[in-house]
Amino acid sequence: HIGDNARINTFATGDHQAGDITLESGSNFTCNICQAPDPGDYFADIDQVGTPVTAASTSSVSIVVDSGARLDARNLDHADLGGAVTLDAHASDLQVAGWSDADATVLVNGALLGASVDVTARADAGVNFAWLAGLGAGNADGGILGVLEQISDTQFDDIHNRFIQNADDPTDLTNLLGIGLPASADARVTIGEGAELHAGAGDVNVNAKATRTVNGASGGLAGSQLPNIGLGAIYGQVSGDTAAVVSGNALLHGDAVNVGAASTNTLNVAAAAQVTQAKSSKTKGNQSAAFALAIGRARVNTTATVGQHAQVEADDVDVRATGLDNFSTQATSMALRGAKGNGNKK
């Protein structure tokens, strides 16, 4: 946070090279679960499967340059010897289950002066439930196999009743043996009232970028180790706002002025259910049934705006909002009736 009327100067005169000015927020993070000796320990109980498990996170970051503040990296005599002024806020929240939320904000109401000026907000939110498919067998009494044993011990009637309870709201999977995978990323750059971005020998770039990724499948829970539970339920969502905004009486000057907002959204969810039920008193009417529910939702806004009172001085001006989407939602189920007893055909 650069406060009101603050000064950061690396300017030069004559034949001397001016220094660069760089403000970064959230560019470094560590991955804790990646180094776990047995990742299956994170899922010792079925109730934990739907809770967030962080792989790496700097989930909320911001850079603010207040009104009257001045960052000056110019060469006052030779524009091409000026330094670069760079503001980069990068939020990243990567999960293997549960909710992912990343928020990156840059607000400039002061002056950024240099040979080139780059202002960027980046937000990356991702949930990769397919990561679970790579887990080892682990300990049969705990870890991922312990979760699967709890699932396989659930009676058909209980599964059926939970499914019916959710019929009024298919997005509410709280009572189901299902997985919810929402990823929300907001990236916003605002060049506001009183701001001046001046590139004496290069471009002014104002960019907001967001990546939202959900990759998961109920049938992918430990891959081939999944028992015939008869139910697969998964809900995936990508959401958020990506915005690059030049507003108020802001002044942007450079060889080229580029204002861009870009969203990359990937949503791949699949639910698979299969059950082979032997004739038994545990099943009403000696029936077998399988239920699969897959829901995918995308709610994303991407905008690049230059307000009517803003002033842009450049040979080339590019104002662009782009979105790249890759969405896939699938549900499959199969129910079979087997012979009564221990699998011996009669």
CSV table of N, CA, C and O in Angstrom, one decimal, residues 17 68 81 84 193 255 265:
chain,number,residue,atom,x,y,z
A,17,GLN,N,21.2,5.5,-16.4
A,17,GLN,CA,20.1,4.7,-16.5
A,17,GLN,C,19.2,4.8,-15.2
A,17,GLN,O,19.8,4.7,-14.1
A,68,GLY,N,-2.3,11.2,-5.1
A,68,GLY,CA,-1.1,12.0,-4.8
A,68,GLY,C,0.2,11.3,-4.7
A,68,GLY,O,1.2,11.9,-4.7
A,81,LEU,N,16.2,6.0,-21.4
A,81,LEU,CA,17.0,5.5,-20.3
A,81,LEU,C,16.2,5.4,-19.0
A,81,LEU,O,16.8,5.3,-17.9
A,84,ALA,N,11.6,0.7,-15.7
A,84,ALA,CA,10.2,0.2,-15.9
A,84,ALA,C,9.5,0.3,-14.5
A,84,ALA,O,10.1,0.0,-13.5
A,193,GLU,N,-9.7,7.9,-10.4
A,193,GLU,CA,-9.6,9.3,-10.4
A,193,GLU,C,-8.3,9.9,-10.0
A,193,GLU,O,-7.7,9.4,-9.0
A,255,ASP,N,3.6,4.9,-26.1
A,255,ASP,CA,3.6,4.5,-27.5
A,255,ASP,C,2.3,3.8,-27.9
A,255,ASP,O,1.7,4.0,-28.9
A,265,ASN,N,-11.5,-20.4,-18.4
A,265,ASN,CA,-12.3,-21.2,-17.6
A,265,ASN,C,-12.4,-22.6,-18.0
A,265,ASN,O,-12.8,-22.9,-19.2
